[in-house]
Short mmCIF file of C-alpha atoms and ligand atoms in Angstrom, two decimals:
data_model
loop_
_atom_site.label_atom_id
_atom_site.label_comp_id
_atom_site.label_asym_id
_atom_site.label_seq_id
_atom_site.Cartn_x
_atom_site.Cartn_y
_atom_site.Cartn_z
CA UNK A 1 0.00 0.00 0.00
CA UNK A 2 1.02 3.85 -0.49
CA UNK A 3 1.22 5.71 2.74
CA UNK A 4 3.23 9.01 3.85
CA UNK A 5 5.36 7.79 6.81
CA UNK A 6 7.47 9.64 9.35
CA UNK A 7 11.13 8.10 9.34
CA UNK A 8 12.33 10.61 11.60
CA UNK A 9 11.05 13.49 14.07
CA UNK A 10 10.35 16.76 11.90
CA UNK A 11 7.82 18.93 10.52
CA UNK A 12 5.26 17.87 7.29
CA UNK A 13 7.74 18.98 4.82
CA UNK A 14 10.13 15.75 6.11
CA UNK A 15 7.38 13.12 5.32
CA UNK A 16 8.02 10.72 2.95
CA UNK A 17 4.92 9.35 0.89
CA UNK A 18 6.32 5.61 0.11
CA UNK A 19 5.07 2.13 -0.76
CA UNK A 20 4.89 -0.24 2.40
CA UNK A 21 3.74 -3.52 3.40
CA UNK A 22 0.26 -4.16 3.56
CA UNK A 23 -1.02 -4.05 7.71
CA UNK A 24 -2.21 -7.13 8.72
CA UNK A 25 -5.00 -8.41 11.68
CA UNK A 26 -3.53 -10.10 14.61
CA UNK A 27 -5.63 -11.34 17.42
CA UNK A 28 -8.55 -9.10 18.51
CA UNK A 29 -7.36 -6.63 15.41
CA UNK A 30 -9.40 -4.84 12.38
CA UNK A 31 -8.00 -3.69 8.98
CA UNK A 32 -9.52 -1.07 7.47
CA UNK A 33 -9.43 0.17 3.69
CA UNK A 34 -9.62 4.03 4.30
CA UNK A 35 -11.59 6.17 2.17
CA UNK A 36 -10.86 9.34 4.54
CA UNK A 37 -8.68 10.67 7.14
CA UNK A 38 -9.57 13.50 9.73
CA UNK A 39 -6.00 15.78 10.16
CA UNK A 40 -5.78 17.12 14.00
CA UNK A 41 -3.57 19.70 15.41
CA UNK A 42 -1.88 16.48 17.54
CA UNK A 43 -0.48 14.93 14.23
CA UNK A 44 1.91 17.79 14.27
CA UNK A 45 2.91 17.69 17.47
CA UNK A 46 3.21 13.72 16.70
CA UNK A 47 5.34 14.11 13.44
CA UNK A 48 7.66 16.25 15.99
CA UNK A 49 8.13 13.73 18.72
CA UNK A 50 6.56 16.42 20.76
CA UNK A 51 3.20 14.06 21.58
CA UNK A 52 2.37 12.47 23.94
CA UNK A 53 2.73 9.21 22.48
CA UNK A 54 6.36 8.39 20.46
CA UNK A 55 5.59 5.68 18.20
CA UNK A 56 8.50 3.73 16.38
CA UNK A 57 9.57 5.00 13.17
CA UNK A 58 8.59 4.33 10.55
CA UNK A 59 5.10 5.36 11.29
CA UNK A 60 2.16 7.36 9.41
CA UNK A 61 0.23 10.04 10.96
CA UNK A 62 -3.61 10.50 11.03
CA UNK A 63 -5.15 10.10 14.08
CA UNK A 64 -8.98 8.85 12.70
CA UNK A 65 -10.31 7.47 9.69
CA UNK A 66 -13.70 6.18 7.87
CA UNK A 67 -13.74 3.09 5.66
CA UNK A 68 -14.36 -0.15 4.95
CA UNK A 69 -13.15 -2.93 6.94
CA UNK A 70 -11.13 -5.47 4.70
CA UNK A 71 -10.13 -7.97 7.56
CA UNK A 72 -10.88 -8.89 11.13
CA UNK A 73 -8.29 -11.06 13.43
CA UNK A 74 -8.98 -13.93 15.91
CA UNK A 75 -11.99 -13.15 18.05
CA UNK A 76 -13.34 -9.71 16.45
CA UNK A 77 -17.24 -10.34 16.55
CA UNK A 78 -18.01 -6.23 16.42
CA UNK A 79 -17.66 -5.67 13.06
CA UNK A 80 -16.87 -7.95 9.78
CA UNK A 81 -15.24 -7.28 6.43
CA UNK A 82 -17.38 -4.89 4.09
CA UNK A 83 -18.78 -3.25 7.14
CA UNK A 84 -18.60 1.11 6.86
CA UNK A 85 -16.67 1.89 9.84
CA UNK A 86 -15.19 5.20 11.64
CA UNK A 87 -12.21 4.32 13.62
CA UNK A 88 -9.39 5.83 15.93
CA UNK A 89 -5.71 4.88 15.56
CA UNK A 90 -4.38 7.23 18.09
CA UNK A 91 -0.64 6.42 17.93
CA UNK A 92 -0.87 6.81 13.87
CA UNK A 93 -1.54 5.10 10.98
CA UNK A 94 -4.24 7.04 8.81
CA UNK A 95 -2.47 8.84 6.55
CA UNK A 96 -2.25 5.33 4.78
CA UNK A 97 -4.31 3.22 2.10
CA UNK A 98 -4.96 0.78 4.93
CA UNK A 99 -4.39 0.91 8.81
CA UNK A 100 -4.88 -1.59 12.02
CA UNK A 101 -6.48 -0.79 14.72
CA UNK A 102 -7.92 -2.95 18.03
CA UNK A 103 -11.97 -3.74 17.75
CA UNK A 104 -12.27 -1.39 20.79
CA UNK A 105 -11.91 1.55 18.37
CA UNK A 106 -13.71 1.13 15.55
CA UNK A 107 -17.63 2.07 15.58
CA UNK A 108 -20.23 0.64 12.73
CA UNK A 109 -21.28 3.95 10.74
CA UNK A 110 -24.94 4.70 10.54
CA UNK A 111 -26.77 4.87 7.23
CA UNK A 112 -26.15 8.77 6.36
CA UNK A 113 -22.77 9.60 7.53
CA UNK A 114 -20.80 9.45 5.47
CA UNK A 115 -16.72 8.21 5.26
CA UNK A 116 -15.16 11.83 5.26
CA UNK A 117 -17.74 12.64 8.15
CA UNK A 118 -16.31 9.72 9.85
CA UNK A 119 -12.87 10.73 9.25
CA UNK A 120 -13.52 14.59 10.99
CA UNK A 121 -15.15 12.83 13.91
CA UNK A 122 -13.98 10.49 16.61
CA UNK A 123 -10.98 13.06 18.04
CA UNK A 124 -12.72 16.00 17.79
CA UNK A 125 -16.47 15.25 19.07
CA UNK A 126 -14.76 12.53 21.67
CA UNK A 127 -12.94 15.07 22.96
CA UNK A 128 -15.31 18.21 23.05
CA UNK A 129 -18.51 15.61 24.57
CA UNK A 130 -16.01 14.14 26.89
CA UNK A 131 -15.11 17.53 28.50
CA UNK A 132 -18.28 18.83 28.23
CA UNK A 133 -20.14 16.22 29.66
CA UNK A 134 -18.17 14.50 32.02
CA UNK A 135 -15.17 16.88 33.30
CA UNK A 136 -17.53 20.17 33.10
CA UNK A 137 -21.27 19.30 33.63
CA UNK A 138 -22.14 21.81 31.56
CA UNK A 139 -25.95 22.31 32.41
CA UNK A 140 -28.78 24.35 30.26
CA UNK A 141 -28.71 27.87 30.56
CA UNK A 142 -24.94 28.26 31.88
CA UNK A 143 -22.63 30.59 29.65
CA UNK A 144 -19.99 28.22 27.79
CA UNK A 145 -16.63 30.45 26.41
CA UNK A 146 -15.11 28.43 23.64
CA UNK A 147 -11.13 29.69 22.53
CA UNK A 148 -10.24 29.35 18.80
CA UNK A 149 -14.13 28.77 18.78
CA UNK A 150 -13.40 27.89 14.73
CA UNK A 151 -10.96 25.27 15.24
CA UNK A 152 -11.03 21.47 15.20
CA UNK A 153 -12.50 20.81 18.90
CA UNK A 154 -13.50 24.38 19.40
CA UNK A 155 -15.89 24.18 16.45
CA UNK A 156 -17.30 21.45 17.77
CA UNK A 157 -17.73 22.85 21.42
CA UNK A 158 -19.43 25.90 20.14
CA UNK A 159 -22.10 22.76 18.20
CA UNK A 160 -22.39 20.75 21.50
CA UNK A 161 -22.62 23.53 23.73
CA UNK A 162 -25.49 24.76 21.66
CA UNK A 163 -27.14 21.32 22.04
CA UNK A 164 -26.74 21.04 25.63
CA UNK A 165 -28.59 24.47 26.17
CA UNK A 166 -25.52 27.04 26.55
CA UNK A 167 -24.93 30.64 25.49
CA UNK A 168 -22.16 30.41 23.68
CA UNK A 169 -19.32 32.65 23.52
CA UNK A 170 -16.43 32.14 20.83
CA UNK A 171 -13.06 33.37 20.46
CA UNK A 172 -11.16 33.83 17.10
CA UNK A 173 -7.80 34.79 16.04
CA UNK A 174 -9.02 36.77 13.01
CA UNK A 175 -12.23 38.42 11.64
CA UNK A 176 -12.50 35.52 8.57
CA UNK A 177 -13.28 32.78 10.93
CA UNK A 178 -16.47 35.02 13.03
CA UNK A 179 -19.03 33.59 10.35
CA UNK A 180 -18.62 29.51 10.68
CA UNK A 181 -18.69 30.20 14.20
CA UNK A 182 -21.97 31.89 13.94
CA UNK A 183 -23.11 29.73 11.13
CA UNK A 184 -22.40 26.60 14.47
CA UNK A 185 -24.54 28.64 16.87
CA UNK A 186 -22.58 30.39 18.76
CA UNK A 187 -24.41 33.78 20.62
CA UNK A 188 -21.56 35.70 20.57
CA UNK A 189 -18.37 35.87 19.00
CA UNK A 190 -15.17 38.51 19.06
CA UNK A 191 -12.14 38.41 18.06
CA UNK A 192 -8.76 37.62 20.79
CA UNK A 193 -6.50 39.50 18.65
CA UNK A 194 -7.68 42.57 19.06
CA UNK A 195 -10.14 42.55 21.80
CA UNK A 196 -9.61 42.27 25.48
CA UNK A 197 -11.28 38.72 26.52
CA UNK A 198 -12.08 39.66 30.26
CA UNK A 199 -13.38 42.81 29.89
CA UNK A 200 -15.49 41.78 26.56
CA UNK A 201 -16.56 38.20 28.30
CA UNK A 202 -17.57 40.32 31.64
CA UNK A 203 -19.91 42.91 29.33
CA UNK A 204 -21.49 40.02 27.52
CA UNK A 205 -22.21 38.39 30.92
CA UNK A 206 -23.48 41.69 32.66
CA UNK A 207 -20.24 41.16 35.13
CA UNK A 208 -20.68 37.99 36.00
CA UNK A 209 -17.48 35.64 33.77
CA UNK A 210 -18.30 32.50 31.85
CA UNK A 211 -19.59 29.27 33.82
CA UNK A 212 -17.43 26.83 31.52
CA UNK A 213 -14.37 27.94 29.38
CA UNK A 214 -13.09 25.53 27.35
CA UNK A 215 -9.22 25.91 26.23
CA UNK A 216 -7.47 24.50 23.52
CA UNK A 217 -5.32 27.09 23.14
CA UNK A 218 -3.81 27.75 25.99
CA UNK A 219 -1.13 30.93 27.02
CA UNK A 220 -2.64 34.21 27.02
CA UNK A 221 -6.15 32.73 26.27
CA UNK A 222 -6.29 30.62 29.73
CA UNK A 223 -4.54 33.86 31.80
CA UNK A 224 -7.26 35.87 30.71
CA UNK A 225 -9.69 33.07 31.29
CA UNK A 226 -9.28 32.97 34.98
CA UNK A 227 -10.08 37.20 35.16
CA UNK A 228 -13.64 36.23 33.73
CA UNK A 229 -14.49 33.09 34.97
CA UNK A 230 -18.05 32.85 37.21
CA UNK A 231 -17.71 32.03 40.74
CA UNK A 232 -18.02 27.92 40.90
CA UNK A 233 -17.06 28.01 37.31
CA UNK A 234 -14.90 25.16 35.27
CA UNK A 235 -11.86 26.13 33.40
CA UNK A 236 -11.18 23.03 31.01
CA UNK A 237 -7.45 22.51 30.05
CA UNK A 238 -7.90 20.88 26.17
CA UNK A 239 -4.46 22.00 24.74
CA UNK A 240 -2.09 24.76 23.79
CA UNK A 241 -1.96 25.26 20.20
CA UNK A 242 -0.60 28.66 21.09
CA UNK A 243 2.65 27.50 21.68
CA UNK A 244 2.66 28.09 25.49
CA UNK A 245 1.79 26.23 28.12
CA UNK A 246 0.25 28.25 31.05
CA UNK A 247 0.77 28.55 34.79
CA UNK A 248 -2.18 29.21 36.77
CA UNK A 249 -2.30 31.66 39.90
CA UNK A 250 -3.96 30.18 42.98
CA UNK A 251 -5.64 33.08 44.29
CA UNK A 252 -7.23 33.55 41.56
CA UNK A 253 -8.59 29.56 41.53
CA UNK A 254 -9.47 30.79 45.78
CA UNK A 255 -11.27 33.90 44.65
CA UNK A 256 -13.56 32.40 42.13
CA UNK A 257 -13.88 28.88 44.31
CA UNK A 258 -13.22 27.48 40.67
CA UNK A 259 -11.72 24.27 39.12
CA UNK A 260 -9.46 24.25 36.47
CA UNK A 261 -10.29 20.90 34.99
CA UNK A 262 -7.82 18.49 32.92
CA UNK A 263 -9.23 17.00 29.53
CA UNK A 264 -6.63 14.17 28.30
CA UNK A 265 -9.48 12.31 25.94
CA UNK A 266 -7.37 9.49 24.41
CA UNK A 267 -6.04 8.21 28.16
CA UNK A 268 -9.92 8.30 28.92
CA UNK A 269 -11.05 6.15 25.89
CA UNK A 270 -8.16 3.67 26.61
CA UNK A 271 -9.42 3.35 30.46
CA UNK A 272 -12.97 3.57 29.86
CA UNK A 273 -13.66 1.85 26.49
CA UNK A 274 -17.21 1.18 27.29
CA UNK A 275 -18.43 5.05 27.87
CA UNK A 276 -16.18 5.98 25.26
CA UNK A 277 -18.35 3.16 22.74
CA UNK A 278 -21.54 4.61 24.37
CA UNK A 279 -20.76 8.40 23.86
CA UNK A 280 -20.03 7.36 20.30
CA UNK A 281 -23.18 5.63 19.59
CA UNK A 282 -24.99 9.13 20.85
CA UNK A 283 -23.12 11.24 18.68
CA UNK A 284 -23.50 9.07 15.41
CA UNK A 285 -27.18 8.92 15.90
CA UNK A 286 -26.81 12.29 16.01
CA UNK A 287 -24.82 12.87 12.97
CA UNK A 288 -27.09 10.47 11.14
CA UNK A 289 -30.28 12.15 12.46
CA UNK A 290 -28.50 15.93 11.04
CA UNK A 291 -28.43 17.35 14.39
CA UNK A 292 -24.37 17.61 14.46
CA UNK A 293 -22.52 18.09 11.06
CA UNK A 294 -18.63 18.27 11.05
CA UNK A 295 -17.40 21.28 9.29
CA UNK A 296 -15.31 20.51 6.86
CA UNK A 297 -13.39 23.65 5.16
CA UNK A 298 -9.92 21.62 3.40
CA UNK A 299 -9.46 18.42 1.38
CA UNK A 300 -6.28 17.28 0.25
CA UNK A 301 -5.02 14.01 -1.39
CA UNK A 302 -3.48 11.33 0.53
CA UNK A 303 -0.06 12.73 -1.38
CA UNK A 304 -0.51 15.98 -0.69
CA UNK A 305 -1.15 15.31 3.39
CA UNK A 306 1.84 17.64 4.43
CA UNK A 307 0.01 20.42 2.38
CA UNK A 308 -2.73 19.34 5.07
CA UNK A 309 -0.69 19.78 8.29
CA UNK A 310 0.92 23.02 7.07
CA UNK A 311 -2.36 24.35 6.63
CA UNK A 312 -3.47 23.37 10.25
CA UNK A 313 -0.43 24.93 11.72
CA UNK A 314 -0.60 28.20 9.79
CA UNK A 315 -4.04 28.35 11.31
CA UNK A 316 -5.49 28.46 7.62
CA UNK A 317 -8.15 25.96 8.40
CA UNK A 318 -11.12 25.99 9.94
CA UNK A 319 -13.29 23.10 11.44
CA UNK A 320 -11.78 19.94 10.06
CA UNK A 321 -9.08 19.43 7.07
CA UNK A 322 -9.32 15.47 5.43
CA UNK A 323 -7.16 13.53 3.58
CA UNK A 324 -9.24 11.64 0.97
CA UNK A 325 -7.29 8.85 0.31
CA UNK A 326 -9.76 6.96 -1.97
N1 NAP B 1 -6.94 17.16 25.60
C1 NAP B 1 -7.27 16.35 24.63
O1 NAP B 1 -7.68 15.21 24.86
C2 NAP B 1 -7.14 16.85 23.21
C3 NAP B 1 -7.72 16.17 22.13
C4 NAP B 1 -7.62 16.73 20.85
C5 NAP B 1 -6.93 17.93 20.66
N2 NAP B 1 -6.33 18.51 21.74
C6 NAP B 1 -5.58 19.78 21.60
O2 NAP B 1 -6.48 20.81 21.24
C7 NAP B 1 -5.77 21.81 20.51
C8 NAP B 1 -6.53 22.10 19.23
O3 NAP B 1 -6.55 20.96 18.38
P1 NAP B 1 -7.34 21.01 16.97
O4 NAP B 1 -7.07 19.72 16.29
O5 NAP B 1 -8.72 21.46 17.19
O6 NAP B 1 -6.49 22.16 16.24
P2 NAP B 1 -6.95 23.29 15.20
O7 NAP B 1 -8.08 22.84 14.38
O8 NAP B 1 -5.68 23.72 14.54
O9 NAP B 1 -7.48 24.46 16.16
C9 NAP B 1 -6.61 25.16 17.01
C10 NAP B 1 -7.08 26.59 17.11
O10 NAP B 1 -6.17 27.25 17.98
C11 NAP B 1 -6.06 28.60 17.59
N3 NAP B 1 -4.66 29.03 17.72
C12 NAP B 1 -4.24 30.04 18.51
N4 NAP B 1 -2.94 30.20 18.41
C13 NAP B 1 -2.48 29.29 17.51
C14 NAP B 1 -1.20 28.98 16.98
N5 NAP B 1 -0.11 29.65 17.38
N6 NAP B 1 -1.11 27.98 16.08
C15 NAP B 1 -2.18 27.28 15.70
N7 NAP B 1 -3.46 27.53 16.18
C16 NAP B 1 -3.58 28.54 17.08
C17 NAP B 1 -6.53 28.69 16.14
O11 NAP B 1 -7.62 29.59 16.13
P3 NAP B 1 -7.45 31.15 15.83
O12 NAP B 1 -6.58 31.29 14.61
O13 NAP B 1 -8.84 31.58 15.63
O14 NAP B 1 -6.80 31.70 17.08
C18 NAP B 1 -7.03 27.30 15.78
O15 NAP B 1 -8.31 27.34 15.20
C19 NAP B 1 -4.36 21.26 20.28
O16 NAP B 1 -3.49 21.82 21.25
C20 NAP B 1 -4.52 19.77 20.52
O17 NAP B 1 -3.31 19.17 20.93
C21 NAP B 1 -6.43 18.01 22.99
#
């Protein structure tokens, strides 16, 4: 098969897009013939050694796929071959013709979604309805802040946070990216570069901070957050695509009585497979049903994938970027 593999730590520009040997099932193992592969701001940090998973080399990134699945090892009774499948490979492996993966993480597609859906979902919707749900129990009526609100995750907390009964505020990094934001829900939106976020999250809350921020991108964005957070309020800590990783100041946390929460999604799935499986089967009825719709704003060819990744890091994108590889 053709994949682009990592043979040493670097950037996209040091991929090399190769013919390998064919992945095969061992025991309790799927292989999948991918149609699509969801990109995710992780993949860089991946290609870089800089995750928080190292895999050997050589390796492929692509965190999440959709396809069809082509074998099944010893003792797979979840899915069979020619099933339509969405499925994580979290240390790598989508940015292939083919990947393995354990049963545990691949989910049987609805009718209606379809395989480049499947691709932009599992990482990004995993993630955002983890935290959401389970670290920051958001409730109806509370006032969600989402950073880089037209991002991968962010995108997709500005959708669920809608669903669950927020207001929703979103932060962007440039004017271009205030419409898909509003075109996802969100009740207000402003821009980080060039507006203050506590003062302009305290006027849009009549003084009172946001109940739930979530944070992917960490550094300036989670200092302000903790000058306009509500009293009893839940600061999630999804990532840093910023570059820095913050330091929090405890009176701040005393003064508020707040919790600054930590999201590490993958970790979760791996310890709890079975609410991971069940928070899956939620959101793909509600893909298939049209209630949640990955945004999908880039497509590139399976040999053009480091065109993908550049475009994710020079914050070209929004919502999701895919590799079609079929
Ligand atoms: N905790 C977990 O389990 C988990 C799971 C998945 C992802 N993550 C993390 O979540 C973060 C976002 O991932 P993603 O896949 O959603 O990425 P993405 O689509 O690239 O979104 C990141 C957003 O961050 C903003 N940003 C601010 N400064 C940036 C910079 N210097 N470079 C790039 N983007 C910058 C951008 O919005 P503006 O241009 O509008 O500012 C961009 O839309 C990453 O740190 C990732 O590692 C964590």
């Amino acid at each position: 098969m053709k994949a682009m593999l990592c043979k040493a730590w670097g950037g996209p520009d040091d991929l090399v897009f190769e013919e390998t040997d064919d992945p095969k099932a061992g025991k309790g193992e799927v292989v999948i013939d991918i149609h699509a592969s969801g990109v995710n701001f992780p993949d860089i940090l991946l290609i870089g050694g800089k995750y928080q998973f190292k895999p050997d080399f050589p390796f492929s990134p692509g965190m999440e796929v959709g396809g069809i699945v082509s074998e099944v090892g010893e003792g797979v009774t979840a899915v069979k071959p020619g099933d339509r499948v969405m499925a994580m490979t979290m240390t790598g492996g989508g940015f292939a013709e083919k990947c393995v993966t354990p049963e545990r993480k691949v989910f049987k597609l609805p009718d209606g979604v379809s395989f480049e859906q499947a691709a932009g979902f599992p990482v990004t919707y995993g993630t955002t309805y983890h935290a959401l749900k389970d670290r920051a129990e958001l409730k109806a009526g509370e006032v969600l802040l989402v950073h880089g609100a037209s991002g991968g995750v962010g995108l997709n907390a500005v959708e669920l946070g809608k669903l669950m009964g927020a207001t929703v505020i979103g932060t962007v990094g440039s004017d271009a990216k205030m419409d898909i934001v509003r075109q996802y829900g969100a009740d207000h939106v402003f821009n980080y570069s060039d507006k203050s976020i506590r003062e302009t999250v305290k006027e849009l809350t009549g003084g009172q901070g946001a109940d739930v921020i979530y944070d992917p991108v960490g550094g300036d964005a989670f200092d302000e957050s903790l000058r306009c957070i509500n009293w009893g309020g839940r600061l999630l800590v999804v990532g840093f695509a910023s570059g820095r990783i913050p330091e929090a100041k405890a009176n701040l946390v005393l003064l508020k009585q707040c919790q600054i929460v930590g999201v590490f999604w993958g970790a979760w799935t791996e310890k709890f497979p079975d609410g991971c499986r069940a928070q899956f089967d939620e959101l793909l009825g509600w893909c298939a049903e049209g209630k949640i719709n990955p945004h999908i704003s880039m497509r590139f060819p399976l040999a053009d994938s480091p065109e993908a990744l550049k475009a994710l890091a020079a914050r070209k994108a929004t919502g999701k970027v895919i590799v079609n590889v079929r």
